[in-house]
Amino acid sequence: MFSLHGTGIGGGIAVGRAVVLESRLIDVPRYRIDAPGRAAEIARLERAVDTVRAELHSIGEHLPADAPTEAQALLQVHAMILDDPALFEQARTVIAHSGHNAEWAFASQAEQLASQFEQFEDAYLRERGRDVTQVADRVLKALSGSVRPLAERTAHSHDPLIFVAHDIAPADMLQLKRAGGFAIDLGGTASHTAILARSMNVPAVVGLGKAAQIVRDDDWLILDGEAGVVIVAPDDAVLQEYRNRIALEQLERKQLERLVHVPSATLDQVPIELLANIELPAEAAQALDAGAAGVGLFRTEFLFMNRSEMPGEDEQYEAYRDAVLGMKGRPVTIRTIDVGSDKALDASHEGPEPATSTNPALGQRAIRYSLAEPDIFLVQLRAILRAAAHGPVRLLIPMLAHGHEVDQSLRLIAQARGQLIDRGQSEPPPVPVGGMIEVPAAALTAGLFAKRLDFLSIGTNDLIQYTLAIDRADHAVSALYDPFHPAVLQLVAMTIRAAQRAGKPVAVCGEMAGDLDATALLIGMGLRGFSMHPASLLRVKREILKCDAARLKPRVSRLLQSDDPARVQSGLARLREA
Ligand code: PEP
Ligand code: MG
């Protein structure tokens, strides 16, 4: 038994078996075989290729009924690549003539073939380069003799599965819905990997360093998403202790469920609106179960990921409509696409990419991308406006920094509305338009945005990143990512005040909204709207029920006068105790 330490991103505890998602094509061994041994080396490669062929066949035979229709075709493409003479025959020639080992011979042929595909203009053909890499990865794993296909590795297990990876893209996580937990070597608390793990409601620990190298497939793991610890091969006593804690957590969940229908208000009867953050329309159900008053943030960019073409207007409309219908008359705040930075589009994406940049977090991200690609933006705006026919919709613009971005966005929204009317479609109902305050410049000039827009939403994840100059996805600096830094608190308080002065609603929709250490503080600042992943909602409500807004106000304004982080921390602790 030993433990690995990283950053816990909530979601409780999982006990389960490890499924290690290996990095592909790294550390390919390279050595020479003497002439007499080469026939055996070729035979070894043949066996590996046969194993992969059988594996692909077996996956095809056992595809679940709800597998995407492309899955079978994709398997056939992989089988064809496997049999492509440019791969196997060439690799065999390399072994026979130059005596390189099978792994090296096959990997280098695959690399050449993949790079030929990657030169193509055509997105479909470029994508085939990735298929070559994936097939080569399988063959290398078969050569190492230790790896079974994911479906086979996971099918027998009744225990939760804990996926262990060096890194995992948010888009890939969406495909691991069966995950009981994630243990990831890279990443920080506000990385989108972490956010998605929360929205999938699974415990996760990020920033583990070398878990993917140390943990073996099928190892028993305890993953403590609160403490940020992964215990590998725990002994019986530790396992029992954690099983007890899981039982306690279940008990707490039951107690929290009783709060679903309790009105969300402070002790002194100030109503607090509790909203949910969702990434996919289906999550509306989870939001309703938690008693959310609406969706405060629908991150639409996830509809654009994992695919090579942009979703069209009808497809987007259906997704937004499903979320609206799913919320049964409660408002849904749909944020326009926030791509760029750590939410990249698929490499094979045929639509325009955000312009490449030496520093993507400061590059063409979010509204900057939408305004640079107005045709794509208009498609999304029309889809959102059409969805508004099915229930209350609010439109939210991410990452504003300049007043002219608001003007341009409002003009394009009016244009999209006009296009629908010109097409003969019924005129969409009025849709309030809000802006995200997540750049210090926007917080410092929040009055400008409050005046021109219908509401504000504070994206603390990015506001912290840009205020403290800490890449939110970089584990190396994650200890410095401090939501309670006085500078951050000043900017949040300033934004709330500006919205109040303009008489406009304001909410926080970053991770800070779900942080129990911030609830009393934010209420004391005057915040009345919180939007968070549904899993946190009832715990925050329990906290709100204990707050006295009138008493918190003067105490928080005293706390905000300090620019000493240590004093702010001790002041915060006292706020929570009171
Ligand atoms: C934020 O920045 O706080 C936010 C809610 O947006 P995202 O996490 O999607 O960048
Ligand atoms: Mg953001």
XYZ file of C-alpha atoms in Angstrom, residues 165-521:
357
model
C -4.126 8.983 -17.095
C -1.178 11.255 -17.586
C -3.569 13.758 -19.104
C -7.039 13.578 -20.475
C -8.790 16.081 -22.713
C -12.252 17.230 -21.588
C -13.573 15.889 -24.884
C -12.234 12.395 -24.134
C -13.724 12.412 -20.650
C -17.185 12.739 -22.114
C -16.689 9.273 -23.572
C -15.931 7.713 -20.191
C -19.350 8.044 -18.658
C -18.824 4.843 -16.664
C -16.001 6.411 -14.700
C -16.159 6.048 -10.933
C -13.216 8.399 -10.569
C -10.337 10.083 -12.362
C -6.703 10.169 -11.266
C -4.800 12.512 -13.537
C -1.124 13.464 -13.520
C -1.575 16.979 -14.897
C -4.055 19.794 -14.273
C -5.225 22.145 -11.518
C -8.530 22.698 -9.704
C -10.043 25.034 -12.266
C -8.854 23.204 -15.372
C -11.710 22.202 -17.612
C -10.791 18.575 -16.928
C -11.561 19.234 -13.268
C -14.768 21.103 -14.046
C -15.999 18.310 -16.235
C -15.193 15.691 -13.601
C -17.367 17.678 -11.209
C -20.160 17.955 -13.704
C -19.972 14.200 -14.261
C -20.270 14.027 -10.482
C -17.301 11.738 -10.042
C -14.457 12.100 -7.565
C -11.199 13.190 -9.124
C -7.653 14.030 -8.142
C -5.500 16.015 -10.558
C -1.850 17.021 -10.499
C -0.673 13.581 -9.328
C 2.627 13.746 -11.215
C 3.404 10.146 -12.076
C 0.288 8.099 -11.289
C -0.041 6.840 -14.861
C 3.454 5.378 -14.645
C 3.195 3.938 -11.146
C -0.327 2.549 -10.993
C -0.970 -0.755 -12.748
C -4.127 -1.868 -14.464
C -6.537 -3.586 -12.064
C -4.811 -2.232 -8.954
C -7.300 -1.497 -6.229
C -7.431 2.239 -5.594
C -9.028 4.516 -3.065
C -9.490 7.951 -4.576
C -10.237 10.677 -2.078
C -11.498 13.654 -4.067
C -11.689 15.837 -0.954
C -8.181 15.274 0.381
C -6.540 14.896 -3.031
C -5.089 11.472 -2.255
C -4.970 8.245 -4.203
C -4.185 5.162 -2.121
C -2.824 2.311 -4.211
C -3.435 -1.299 -3.137
C -4.911 -0.331 0.237
C -4.853 -2.867 3.050
C -8.083 -4.183 4.557
C -8.185 -1.796 7.525
C -7.801 1.283 5.321
C -10.310 -0.068 2.840
C -12.821 -0.604 5.636
C -12.243 2.897 6.969
C -13.000 4.369 3.561
C -16.009 2.142 3.047
C -17.338 3.571 6.313
C -16.712 7.077 5.043
C -18.568 6.310 1.816
C -21.514 5.095 3.926
C -21.412 8.370 5.885
C -21.349 10.345 2.653
C -24.411 8.485 1.444
C -26.126 9.358 4.699
C -25.214 13.021 4.241
C -26.571 12.920 0.704
C -29.881 11.639 2.065
C -29.997 14.439 4.640
C -29.224 17.006 1.954
C -31.993 15.671 -0.251
C -34.456 16.889 2.360
C -33.350 20.444 1.533
C -34.390 20.208 -2.131
C -37.756 21.850 -1.520
C -36.664 24.193 1.272
C -36.674 27.782 -0.107
C -33.189 29.149 -0.592
C -32.998 32.156 1.737
C -30.815 33.463 4.535
C -31.831 33.480 8.222
C -33.062 37.049 7.739
C -35.215 35.993 4.791
C -33.100 37.336 1.945
C -33.816 35.095 -1.056
C -30.741 33.685 -2.787
C -31.097 32.288 -6.284
C -29.363 28.945 -6.734
C -28.671 28.027 -10.340
C -26.866 25.157 -12.033
C -23.938 24.993 -14.437
C -24.343 22.401 -17.171
C -22.200 21.256 -20.072
C -24.737 19.109 -21.917
C -28.545 19.355 -22.246
C -29.053 16.013 -20.492
C -27.615 17.496 -17.297
C -30.766 19.597 -16.902
C -32.272 16.585 -15.118
C -29.492 16.635 -12.507
C -30.044 20.379 -12.062
C -33.754 19.895 -11.444
C -33.137 17.022 -9.021
C -30.906 19.318 -6.978
C -33.683 21.918 -6.882
C -31.946 24.519 -9.086
C -34.035 27.598 -9.881
C -32.651 27.519 -13.413
C -29.441 27.097 -15.366
C -27.032 29.958 -14.720
C -24.406 28.720 -17.167
C -24.771 26.320 -20.085
C -21.255 25.916 -21.485
C -22.158 25.324 -25.129
C -18.613 24.730 -26.368
C -18.856 21.050 -25.424
C -21.324 20.608 -28.309
C -18.528 21.622 -30.637
C -15.919 19.185 -29.348
C -15.105 15.612 -30.324
C -16.129 16.094 -33.925
C -14.708 17.274 -37.191
C -17.591 19.470 -38.347
C -19.348 22.376 -36.663
C -22.810 21.552 -35.334
C -25.352 23.172 -37.684
C -28.130 25.528 -36.668
C -30.761 22.792 -36.361
C -28.520 20.552 -34.288
C -27.632 23.405 -31.946
C -31.254 24.496 -31.749
C -32.269 20.978 -30.720
C -29.607 20.860 -28.005
C -30.610 24.256 -26.579
C -34.298 23.416 -26.876
C -33.707 20.114 -25.002
C -32.026 22.000 -22.168
C -34.879 24.536 -22.082
C -37.548 21.837 -22.101
C -35.544 19.843 -19.539
C -35.687 22.785 -17.125
C -39.494 22.835 -17.261
C -40.090 26.570 -17.386
C -37.086 27.622 -15.310
C -34.705 30.015 -17.078
C -31.708 28.684 -18.977
C -28.678 30.924 -19.449
C -26.958 29.846 -22.637
C -23.393 31.047 -22.950
C -22.116 31.492 -26.484
C -19.138 29.373 -27.463
C -16.002 29.740 -25.360
C -13.367 27.920 -27.384
C -9.662 28.467 -27.340
C -7.135 28.100 -24.554
C -7.621 24.711 -22.861
C -10.903 24.080 -24.693
C -9.482 23.423 -28.125
C -11.600 22.197 -30.985
C -10.762 18.785 -32.386
C -7.474 18.767 -34.325
C -9.349 17.588 -37.411
C -12.003 20.283 -37.082
C -12.888 21.539 -40.524
C -14.324 24.857 -39.357
C -12.107 27.827 -38.600
C -9.875 27.323 -35.591
C -9.164 30.137 -33.151
C -6.082 31.818 -34.622
C -2.966 30.168 -33.257
C -1.290 32.129 -30.604
C 1.817 31.926 -28.503
C -0.406 32.237 -25.446
C -3.858 30.838 -26.159
C -5.353 32.016 -22.836
C -4.621 35.548 -24.011
C -5.447 34.845 -27.628
C -8.526 34.490 -29.759
C -10.732 32.908 -27.115
C -14.491 33.049 -26.436
C -16.208 36.241 -27.710
C -13.030 37.201 -29.552
C -13.370 34.046 -31.655
C -17.125 34.596 -32.189
C -16.632 38.159 -33.374
C -13.798 37.088 -35.668
C -16.087 34.415 -37.169
C -19.467 36.168 -37.375
C -21.008 33.508 -39.619
C -20.408 30.834 -37.003
C -21.630 33.200 -34.293
C -24.822 33.988 -36.216
C -25.608 30.270 -36.564
C -25.328 29.897 -32.807
C -27.338 33.045 -32.086
C -30.175 31.958 -34.397
C -30.238 28.529 -32.723
C -30.395 30.128 -29.260
C -33.131 32.571 -30.286
C -35.175 29.723 -31.771
C -34.840 27.721 -28.547
C -36.301 30.691 -26.658
C -39.698 29.792 -28.124
C -39.762 26.825 -25.708
C -39.128 28.593 -22.423
C -37.218 31.428 -20.784
C -33.733 31.792 -22.257
C -30.967 34.229 -21.381
C -27.960 34.756 -23.556
C -24.530 35.121 -21.980
C -21.401 36.487 -23.678
C -18.069 35.136 -22.371
C -14.818 36.992 -21.689
C -15.802 40.551 -22.404
C -13.120 43.182 -21.942
C -14.245 46.060 -24.154
C -17.476 47.999 -24.535
C -17.332 47.608 -28.312
C -17.517 43.827 -27.890
C -20.913 44.346 -26.278
C -22.025 46.667 -29.095
C -20.918 44.210 -31.773
C -22.549 41.275 -29.971
C -25.840 43.137 -29.583
C -25.759 44.090 -33.279
C -25.194 40.473 -34.280
C -27.986 39.298 -31.975
C -30.334 41.798 -33.668
C -29.090 40.601 -37.055
C -29.741 36.953 -36.153
C -33.241 37.899 -35.026
C -33.812 39.744 -38.336
C -32.577 36.717 -40.306
C -35.125 34.478 -38.573
C -37.919 36.922 -39.337
C -36.791 37.282 -42.977
C -36.922 33.535 -43.271
C -40.552 33.658 -42.282
C -40.002 32.076 -38.886
C -42.016 33.368 -35.972
C -40.375 36.250 -34.150
C -38.430 34.976 -31.134
C -39.486 36.317 -27.729
C -37.191 38.914 -26.130
C -34.039 37.324 -24.734
C -32.115 39.115 -21.973
C -28.424 39.443 -22.819
C -25.776 39.274 -20.114
C -22.008 39.426 -20.014
C -19.373 37.448 -18.184
C -17.011 39.425 -16.044
C -13.887 37.291 -16.008
C -11.152 39.660 -17.071
C -9.862 42.230 -14.524
C -10.414 45.020 -17.073
C -14.110 44.140 -17.209
C -14.401 44.013 -13.417
C -12.736 47.400 -13.091
C -15.173 48.877 -15.617
C -18.161 46.694 -14.650
C -20.475 49.725 -14.576
C -20.089 50.083 -18.321
C -21.155 46.483 -18.893
C -23.953 46.638 -16.303
C -25.415 49.671 -18.057
C -25.441 48.132 -21.539
C -26.444 44.603 -20.626
C -29.392 42.984 -18.823
C -27.334 41.051 -16.269
C -23.784 40.145 -15.285
C -22.235 36.834 -14.364
C -18.850 36.697 -12.681
C -16.580 33.956 -14.018
C -14.233 33.648 -11.083
C -12.226 30.807 -12.656
C -10.854 33.091 -15.325
C -10.974 36.195 -13.169
C -8.556 34.522 -10.749
C -6.407 33.242 -13.618
C -6.105 36.656 -15.243
C -5.786 38.639 -12.004
C -3.055 36.497 -10.500
C -1.409 35.529 -13.821
C -1.809 31.845 -12.963
C -2.641 29.430 -15.755
C -5.654 27.663 -14.275
C -4.641 24.352 -15.869
C -0.991 24.422 -14.818
C -0.274 22.236 -11.827
C 3.166 23.781 -11.316
C 1.587 27.044 -10.176
C -1.716 25.735 -8.831
C -0.709 26.458 -5.229
C -0.718 30.144 -6.146
C -4.234 29.979 -7.594
C -5.942 31.670 -4.658
C -9.654 32.532 -4.947
C -9.363 34.525 -1.711
C -6.486 36.753 -2.735
C -7.528 40.284 -1.717
C -7.135 41.490 -5.311
C -9.625 38.896 -6.550
C -12.075 39.682 -3.759
C -11.874 43.400 -4.531
C -12.722 42.755 -8.170
C -15.652 40.470 -7.303
C -17.032 42.977 -4.776
C -16.558 45.834 -7.229
C -18.523 43.991 -9.911
C -21.375 43.195 -7.523
C -21.553 46.853 -6.458
C -21.556 48.068 -10.083
C -24.439 45.743 -10.962
C -26.375 46.839 -7.879
C -25.888 50.502 -8.759
C -27.191 49.831 -12.284
C -30.102 47.831 -10.860
C -29.065 44.712 -12.798
C -28.932 41.125 -11.501
C -25.494 39.629 -10.949
C -24.437 36.064 -10.183
C -21.171 34.208 -9.711
C -20.877 31.198 -12.026
C -17.227 30.227 -11.493
C -16.169 27.477 -9.103
C -16.186 29.977 -6.234
C -19.995 29.812 -6.247
C -19.835 26.171 -5.148
C -17.087 26.724 -2.579
C -18.546 26.527 0.926
C -15.728 28.718 2.230
C -16.990 31.533 -0.017
C -20.751 31.385 0.603
C -20.996 33.763 3.580
C -18.379 36.053 2.071
